[in-house]
PDB file of C-alpha atoms in Angstrom:
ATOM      1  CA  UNK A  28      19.854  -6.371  19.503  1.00 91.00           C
ATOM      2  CA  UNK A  29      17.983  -3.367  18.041  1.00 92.00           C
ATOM      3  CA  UNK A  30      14.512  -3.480  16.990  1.00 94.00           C
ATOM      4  CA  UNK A  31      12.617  -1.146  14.641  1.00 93.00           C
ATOM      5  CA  UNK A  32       9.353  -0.927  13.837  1.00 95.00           C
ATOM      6  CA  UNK A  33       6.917   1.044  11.903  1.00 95.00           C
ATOM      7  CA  UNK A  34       3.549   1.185  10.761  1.00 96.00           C
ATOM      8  CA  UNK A  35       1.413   2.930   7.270  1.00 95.00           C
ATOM      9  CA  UNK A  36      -1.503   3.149   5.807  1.00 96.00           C
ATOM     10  CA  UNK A  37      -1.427   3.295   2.131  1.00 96.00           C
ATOM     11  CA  UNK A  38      -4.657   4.725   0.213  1.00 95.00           C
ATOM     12  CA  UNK A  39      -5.004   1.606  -2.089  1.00 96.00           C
ATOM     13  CA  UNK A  40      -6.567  -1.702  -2.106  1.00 95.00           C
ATOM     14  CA  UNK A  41      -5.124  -4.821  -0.969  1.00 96.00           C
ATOM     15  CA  UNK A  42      -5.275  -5.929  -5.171  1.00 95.00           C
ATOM     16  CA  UNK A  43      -3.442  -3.001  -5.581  1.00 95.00           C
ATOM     17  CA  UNK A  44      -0.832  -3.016  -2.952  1.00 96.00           C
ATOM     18  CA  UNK A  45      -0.003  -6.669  -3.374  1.00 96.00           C
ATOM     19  CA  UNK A  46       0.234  -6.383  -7.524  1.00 94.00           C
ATOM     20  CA  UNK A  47       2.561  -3.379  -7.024  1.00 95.00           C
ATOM     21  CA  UNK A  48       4.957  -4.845  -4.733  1.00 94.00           C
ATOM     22  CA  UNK A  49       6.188  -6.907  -7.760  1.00 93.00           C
ATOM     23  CA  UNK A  50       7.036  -4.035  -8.927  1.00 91.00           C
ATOM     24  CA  UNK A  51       8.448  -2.227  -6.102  1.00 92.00           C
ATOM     25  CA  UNK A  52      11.954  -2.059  -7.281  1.00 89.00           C
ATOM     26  CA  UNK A  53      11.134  -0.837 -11.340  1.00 84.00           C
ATOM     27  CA  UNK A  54      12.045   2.439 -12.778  1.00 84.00           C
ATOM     28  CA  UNK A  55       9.122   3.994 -11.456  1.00 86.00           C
ATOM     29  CA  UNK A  56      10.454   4.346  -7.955  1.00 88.00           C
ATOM     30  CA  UNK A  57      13.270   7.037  -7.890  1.00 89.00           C
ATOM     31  CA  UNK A  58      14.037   6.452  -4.105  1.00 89.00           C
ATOM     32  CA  UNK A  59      15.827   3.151  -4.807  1.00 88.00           C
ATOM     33  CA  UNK A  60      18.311   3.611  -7.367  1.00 88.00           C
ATOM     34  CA  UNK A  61      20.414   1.558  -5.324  1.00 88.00           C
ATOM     35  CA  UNK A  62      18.859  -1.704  -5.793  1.00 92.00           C
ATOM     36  CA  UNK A  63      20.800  -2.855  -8.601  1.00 93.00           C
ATOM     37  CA  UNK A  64      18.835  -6.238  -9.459  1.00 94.00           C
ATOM     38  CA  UNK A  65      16.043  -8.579  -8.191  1.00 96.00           C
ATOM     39  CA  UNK A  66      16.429 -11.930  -9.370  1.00 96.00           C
ATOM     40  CA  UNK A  67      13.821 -14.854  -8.597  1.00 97.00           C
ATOM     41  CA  UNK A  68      14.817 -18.250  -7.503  1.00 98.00           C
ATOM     42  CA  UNK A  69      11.590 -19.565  -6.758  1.00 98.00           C
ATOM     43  CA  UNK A  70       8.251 -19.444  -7.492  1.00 98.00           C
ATOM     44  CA  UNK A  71       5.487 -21.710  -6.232  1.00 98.00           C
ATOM     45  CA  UNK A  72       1.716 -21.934  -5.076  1.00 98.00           C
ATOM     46  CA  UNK A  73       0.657 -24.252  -2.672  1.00 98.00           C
ATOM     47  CA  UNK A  74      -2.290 -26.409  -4.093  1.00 97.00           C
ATOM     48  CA  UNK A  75      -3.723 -27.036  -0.658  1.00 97.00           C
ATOM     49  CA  UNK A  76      -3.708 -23.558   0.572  1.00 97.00           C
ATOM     50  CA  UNK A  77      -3.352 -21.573  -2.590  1.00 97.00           C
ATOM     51  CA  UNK A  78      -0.667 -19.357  -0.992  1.00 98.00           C
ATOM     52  CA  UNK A  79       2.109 -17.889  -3.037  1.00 98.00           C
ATOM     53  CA  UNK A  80       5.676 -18.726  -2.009  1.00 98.00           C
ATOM     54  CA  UNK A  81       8.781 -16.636  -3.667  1.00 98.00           C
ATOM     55  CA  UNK A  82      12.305 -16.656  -3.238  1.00 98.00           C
ATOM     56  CA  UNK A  83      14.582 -13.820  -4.400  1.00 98.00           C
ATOM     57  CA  UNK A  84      18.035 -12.550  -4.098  1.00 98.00           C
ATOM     58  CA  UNK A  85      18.037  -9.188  -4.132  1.00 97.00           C
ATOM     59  CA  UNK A  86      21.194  -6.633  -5.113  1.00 96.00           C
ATOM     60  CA  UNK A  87      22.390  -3.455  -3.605  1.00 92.00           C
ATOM     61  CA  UNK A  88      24.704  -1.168  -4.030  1.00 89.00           C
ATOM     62  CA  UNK A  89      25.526   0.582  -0.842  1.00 78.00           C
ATOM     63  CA  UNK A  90      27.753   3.217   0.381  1.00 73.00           C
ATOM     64  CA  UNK A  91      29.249   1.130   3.301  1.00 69.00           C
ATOM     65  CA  UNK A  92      31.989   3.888   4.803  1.00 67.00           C
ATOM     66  CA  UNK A  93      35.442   3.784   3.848  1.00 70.00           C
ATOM     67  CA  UNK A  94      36.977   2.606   7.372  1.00 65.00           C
ATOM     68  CA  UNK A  95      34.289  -0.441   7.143  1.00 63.00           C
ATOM     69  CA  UNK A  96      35.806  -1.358   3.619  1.00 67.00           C
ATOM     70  CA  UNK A  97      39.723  -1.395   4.563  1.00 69.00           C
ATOM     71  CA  UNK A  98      38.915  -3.465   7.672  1.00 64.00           C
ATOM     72  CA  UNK A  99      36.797  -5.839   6.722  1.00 65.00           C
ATOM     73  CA  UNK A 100      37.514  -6.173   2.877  1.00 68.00           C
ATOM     74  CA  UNK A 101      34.669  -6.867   0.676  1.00 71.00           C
ATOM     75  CA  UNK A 102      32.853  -4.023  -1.418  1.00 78.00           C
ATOM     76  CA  UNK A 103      29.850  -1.785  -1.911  1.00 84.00           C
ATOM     77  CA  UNK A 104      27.829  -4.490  -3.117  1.00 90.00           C
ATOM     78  CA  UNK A 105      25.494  -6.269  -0.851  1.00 91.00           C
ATOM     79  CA  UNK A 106      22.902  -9.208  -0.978  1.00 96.00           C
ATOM     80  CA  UNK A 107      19.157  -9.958   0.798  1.00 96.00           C
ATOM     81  CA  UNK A 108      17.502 -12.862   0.595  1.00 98.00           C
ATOM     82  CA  UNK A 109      13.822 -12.474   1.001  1.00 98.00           C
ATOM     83  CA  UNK A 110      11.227 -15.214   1.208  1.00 98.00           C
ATOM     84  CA  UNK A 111       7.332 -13.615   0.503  1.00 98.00           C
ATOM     85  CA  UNK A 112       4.155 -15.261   1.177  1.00 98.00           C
ATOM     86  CA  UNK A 113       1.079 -14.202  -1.010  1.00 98.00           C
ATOM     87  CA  UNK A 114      -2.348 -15.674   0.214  1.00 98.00           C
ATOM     88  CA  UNK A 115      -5.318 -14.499  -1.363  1.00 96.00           C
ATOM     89  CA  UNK A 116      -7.792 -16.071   0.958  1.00 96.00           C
ATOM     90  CA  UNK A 117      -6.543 -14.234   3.535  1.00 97.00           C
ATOM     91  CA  UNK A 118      -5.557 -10.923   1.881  1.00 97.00           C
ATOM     92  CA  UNK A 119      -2.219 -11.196   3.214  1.00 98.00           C
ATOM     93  CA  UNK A 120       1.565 -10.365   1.953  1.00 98.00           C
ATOM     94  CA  UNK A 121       4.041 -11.533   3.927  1.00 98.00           C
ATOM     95  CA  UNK A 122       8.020 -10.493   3.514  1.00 98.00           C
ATOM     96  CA  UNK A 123      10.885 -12.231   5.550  1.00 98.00           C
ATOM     97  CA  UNK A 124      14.580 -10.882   4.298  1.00 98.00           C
ATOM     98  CA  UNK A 125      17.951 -11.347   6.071  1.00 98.00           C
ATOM     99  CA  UNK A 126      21.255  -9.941   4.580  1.00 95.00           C
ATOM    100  CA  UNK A 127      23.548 -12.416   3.627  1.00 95.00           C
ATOM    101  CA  UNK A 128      26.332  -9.271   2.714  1.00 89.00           C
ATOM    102  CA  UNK A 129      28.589  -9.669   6.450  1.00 85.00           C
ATOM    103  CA  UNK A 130      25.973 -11.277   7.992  1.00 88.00           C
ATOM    104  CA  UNK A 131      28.972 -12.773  10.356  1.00 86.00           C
ATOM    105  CA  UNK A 132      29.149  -9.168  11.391  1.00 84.00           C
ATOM    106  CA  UNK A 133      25.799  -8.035  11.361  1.00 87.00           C
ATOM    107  CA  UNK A 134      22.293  -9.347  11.439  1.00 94.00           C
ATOM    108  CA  UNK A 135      19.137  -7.858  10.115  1.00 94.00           C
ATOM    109  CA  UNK A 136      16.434  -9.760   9.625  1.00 97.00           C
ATOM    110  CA  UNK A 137      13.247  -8.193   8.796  1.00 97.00           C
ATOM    111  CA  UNK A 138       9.466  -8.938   8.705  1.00 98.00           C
ATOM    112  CA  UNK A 139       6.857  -6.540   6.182  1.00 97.00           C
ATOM    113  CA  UNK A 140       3.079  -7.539   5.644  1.00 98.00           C
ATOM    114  CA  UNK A 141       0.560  -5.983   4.010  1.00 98.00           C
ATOM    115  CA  UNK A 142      -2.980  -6.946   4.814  1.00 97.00           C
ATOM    116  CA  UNK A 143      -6.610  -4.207   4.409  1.00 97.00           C
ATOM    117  CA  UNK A 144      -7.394  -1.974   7.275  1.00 96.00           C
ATOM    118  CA  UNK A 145     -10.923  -2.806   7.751  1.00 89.00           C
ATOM    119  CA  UNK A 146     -10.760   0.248  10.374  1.00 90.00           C
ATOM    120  CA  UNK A 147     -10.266   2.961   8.091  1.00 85.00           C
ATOM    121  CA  UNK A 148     -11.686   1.655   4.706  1.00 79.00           C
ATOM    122  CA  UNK A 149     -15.005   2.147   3.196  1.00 82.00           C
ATOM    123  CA  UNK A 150     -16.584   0.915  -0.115  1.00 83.00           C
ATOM    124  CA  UNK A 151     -14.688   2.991  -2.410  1.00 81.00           C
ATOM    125  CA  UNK A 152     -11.890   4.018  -0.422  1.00 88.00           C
ATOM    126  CA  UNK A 153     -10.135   0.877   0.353  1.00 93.00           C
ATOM    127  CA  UNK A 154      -6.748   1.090   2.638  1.00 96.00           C
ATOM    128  CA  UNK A 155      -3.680  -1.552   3.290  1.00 97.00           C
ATOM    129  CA  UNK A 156      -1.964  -1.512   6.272  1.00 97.00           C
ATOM    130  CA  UNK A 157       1.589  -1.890   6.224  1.00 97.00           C
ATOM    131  CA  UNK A 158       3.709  -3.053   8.908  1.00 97.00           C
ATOM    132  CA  UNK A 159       7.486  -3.532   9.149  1.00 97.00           C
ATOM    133  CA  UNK A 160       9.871  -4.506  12.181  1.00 97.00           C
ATOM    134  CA  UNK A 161      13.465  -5.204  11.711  1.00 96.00           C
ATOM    135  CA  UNK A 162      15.754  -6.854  14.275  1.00 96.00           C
ATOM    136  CA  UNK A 163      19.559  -5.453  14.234  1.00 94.00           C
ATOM    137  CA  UNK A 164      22.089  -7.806  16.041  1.00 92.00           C
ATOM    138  CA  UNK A 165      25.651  -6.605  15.803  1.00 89.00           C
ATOM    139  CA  UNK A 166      27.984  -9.884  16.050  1.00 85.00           C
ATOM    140  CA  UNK A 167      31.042  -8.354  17.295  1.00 75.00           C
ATOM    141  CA  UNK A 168      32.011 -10.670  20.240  1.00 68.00           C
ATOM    142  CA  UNK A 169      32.113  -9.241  23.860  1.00 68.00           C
ATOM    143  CA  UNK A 170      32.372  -5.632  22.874  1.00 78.00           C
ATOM    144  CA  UNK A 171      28.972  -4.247  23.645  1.00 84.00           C
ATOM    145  CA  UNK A 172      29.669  -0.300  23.881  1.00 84.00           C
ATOM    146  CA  UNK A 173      30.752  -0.981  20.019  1.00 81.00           C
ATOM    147  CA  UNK A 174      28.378  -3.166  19.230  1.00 83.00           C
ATOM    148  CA  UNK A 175      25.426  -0.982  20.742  1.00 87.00           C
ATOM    149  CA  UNK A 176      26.954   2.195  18.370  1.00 85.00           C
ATOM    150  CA  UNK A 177      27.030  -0.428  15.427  1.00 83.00           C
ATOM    151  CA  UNK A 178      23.094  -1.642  15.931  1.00 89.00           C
ATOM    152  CA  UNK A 179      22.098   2.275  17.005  1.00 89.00           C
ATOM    153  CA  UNK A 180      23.956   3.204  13.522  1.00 86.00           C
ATOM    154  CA  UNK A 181      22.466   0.361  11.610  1.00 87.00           C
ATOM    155  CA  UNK A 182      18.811   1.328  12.925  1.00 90.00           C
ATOM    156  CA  UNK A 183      18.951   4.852  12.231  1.00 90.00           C
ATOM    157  CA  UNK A 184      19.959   3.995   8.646  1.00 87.00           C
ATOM    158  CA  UNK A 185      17.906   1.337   8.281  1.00 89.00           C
ATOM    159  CA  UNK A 186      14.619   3.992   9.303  1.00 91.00           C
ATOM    160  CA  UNK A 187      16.075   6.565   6.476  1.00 90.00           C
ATOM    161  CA  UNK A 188      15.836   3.718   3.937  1.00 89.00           C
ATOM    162  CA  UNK A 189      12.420   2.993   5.102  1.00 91.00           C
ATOM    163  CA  UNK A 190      10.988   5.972   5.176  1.00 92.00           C
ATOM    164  CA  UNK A 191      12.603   6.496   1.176  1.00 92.00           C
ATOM    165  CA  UNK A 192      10.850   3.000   0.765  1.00 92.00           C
ATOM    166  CA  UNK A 193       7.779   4.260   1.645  1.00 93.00           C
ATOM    167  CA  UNK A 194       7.939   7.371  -0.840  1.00 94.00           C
ATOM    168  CA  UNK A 195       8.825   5.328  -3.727  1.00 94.00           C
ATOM    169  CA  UNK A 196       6.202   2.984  -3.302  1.00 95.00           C
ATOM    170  CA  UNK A 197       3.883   5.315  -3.057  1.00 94.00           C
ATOM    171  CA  UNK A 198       4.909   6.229  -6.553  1.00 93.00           C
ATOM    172  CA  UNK A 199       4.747   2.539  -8.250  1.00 95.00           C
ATOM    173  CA  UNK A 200       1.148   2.592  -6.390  1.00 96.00           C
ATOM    174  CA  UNK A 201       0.198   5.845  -8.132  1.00 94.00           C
ATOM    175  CA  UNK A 202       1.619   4.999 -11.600  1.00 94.00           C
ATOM    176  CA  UNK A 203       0.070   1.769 -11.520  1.00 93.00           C
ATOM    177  CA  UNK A 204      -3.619   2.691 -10.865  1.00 93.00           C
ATOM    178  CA  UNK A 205      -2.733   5.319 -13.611  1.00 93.00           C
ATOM    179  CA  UNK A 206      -1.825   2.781 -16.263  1.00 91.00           C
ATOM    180  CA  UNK A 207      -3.865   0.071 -15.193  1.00 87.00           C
ATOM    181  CA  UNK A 208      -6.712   2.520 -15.167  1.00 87.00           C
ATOM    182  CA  UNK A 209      -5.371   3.685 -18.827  1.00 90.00           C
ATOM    183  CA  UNK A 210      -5.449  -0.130 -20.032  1.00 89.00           C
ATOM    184  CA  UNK A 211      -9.122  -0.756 -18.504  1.00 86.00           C
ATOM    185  CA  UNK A 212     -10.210   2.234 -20.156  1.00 88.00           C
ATOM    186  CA  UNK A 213      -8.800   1.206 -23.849  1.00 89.00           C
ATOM    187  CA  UNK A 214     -10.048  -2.765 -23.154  1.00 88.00           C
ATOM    188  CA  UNK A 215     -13.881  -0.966 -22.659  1.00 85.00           C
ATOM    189  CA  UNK A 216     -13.095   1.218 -25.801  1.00 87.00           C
ATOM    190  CA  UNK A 217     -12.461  -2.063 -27.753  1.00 88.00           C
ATOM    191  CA  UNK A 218     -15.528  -3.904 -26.598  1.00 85.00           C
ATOM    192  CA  UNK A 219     -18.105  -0.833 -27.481  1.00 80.00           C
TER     193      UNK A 219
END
């Protein structure tokens, strides 16, 4: 098993981060044209806790290589299941996804959560600390030199497509203050 892990500070609220993550995967963010669709199975708030509970399926097309393909079969088409955990009370988002695209072959199960960085923010400047870790288990029986090249192969990718996560949130965070920002403007425009 692999194991990555990284850390970022994003230069928005907590309201901000955790209303834009719905919209994470929207036309805004250019860095993830390969999520094809996002579809929601469930959606439910706890009435004793008031925490947010979500199920979705998420679908991707990616560039598996060739060799991959013709030995294993399948396509470039792969599934995640994520659960997410919105509680207010606690200003927290919590992510847990697992592939379910040859997850006989290889495991990734991965943990994000956004919560404020009362370290760095100020009144006016408010920042959410973002954490991710990702466990990468290669299934491939007793074969560890190839497994170890699959899960080093698998992490390395899997920090490329973070880091292009990153960037393209970063851009549904800045269009959304922008348009939210627009709309607030335009509702106080309507009330004078």
């Amino acid at each position: 098993m692999k194991v990555f892990s990284s850390e970022y500070l994003f230069d928005y609220s907590w309201e901000e981060v955790s209303t834009a993550n719905w919209r994470k995967y929207c036309p805004w963010n250019d860095k993830s044209p390969h999520v094809i669709a996002v579809d929601t199975l469930s959606r439910e708030v706890d009435p004793s806790t008031g925490i947010l509970r979500t199920e979705r399926l998420i679908t991707c097309h990616q560039q598996a290589p060739a060799w991959v393909i013709s030995l294993l079969g399948g396509s470039n088409t792969s599934h995640v299941y994520e659960t997410s955990y919105v509680s207010p009370s606690e200003k927290r988002v919590t992510m847990c996804s697992t592939n379910l695209t040859w997850a006989n072959i290889l495991r990734v199960r991965e943990t994000v959560t956004y919560q404020p960085d009362l370290t760095t923010s100020s009144p006016g400047h408010e920042r959410t600390r973002f954490t991710q870790d990702a466990k990468i288990t290669a299934l491939c029986g007793g074969w560890q030199k190839i497994r170890t090249k699959i899960e080093e192969a698998s992490v390395e990718r899997f920090s490329e497509n973070a880091r292009r996560g990153r960037e393209g949130f970063e851009a549904v965070l800045e269009m959304s203050r922008r348009v939210f920002g627009e709309e607030r403007e335009r509702e106080k425009d309507k009330m004078r």
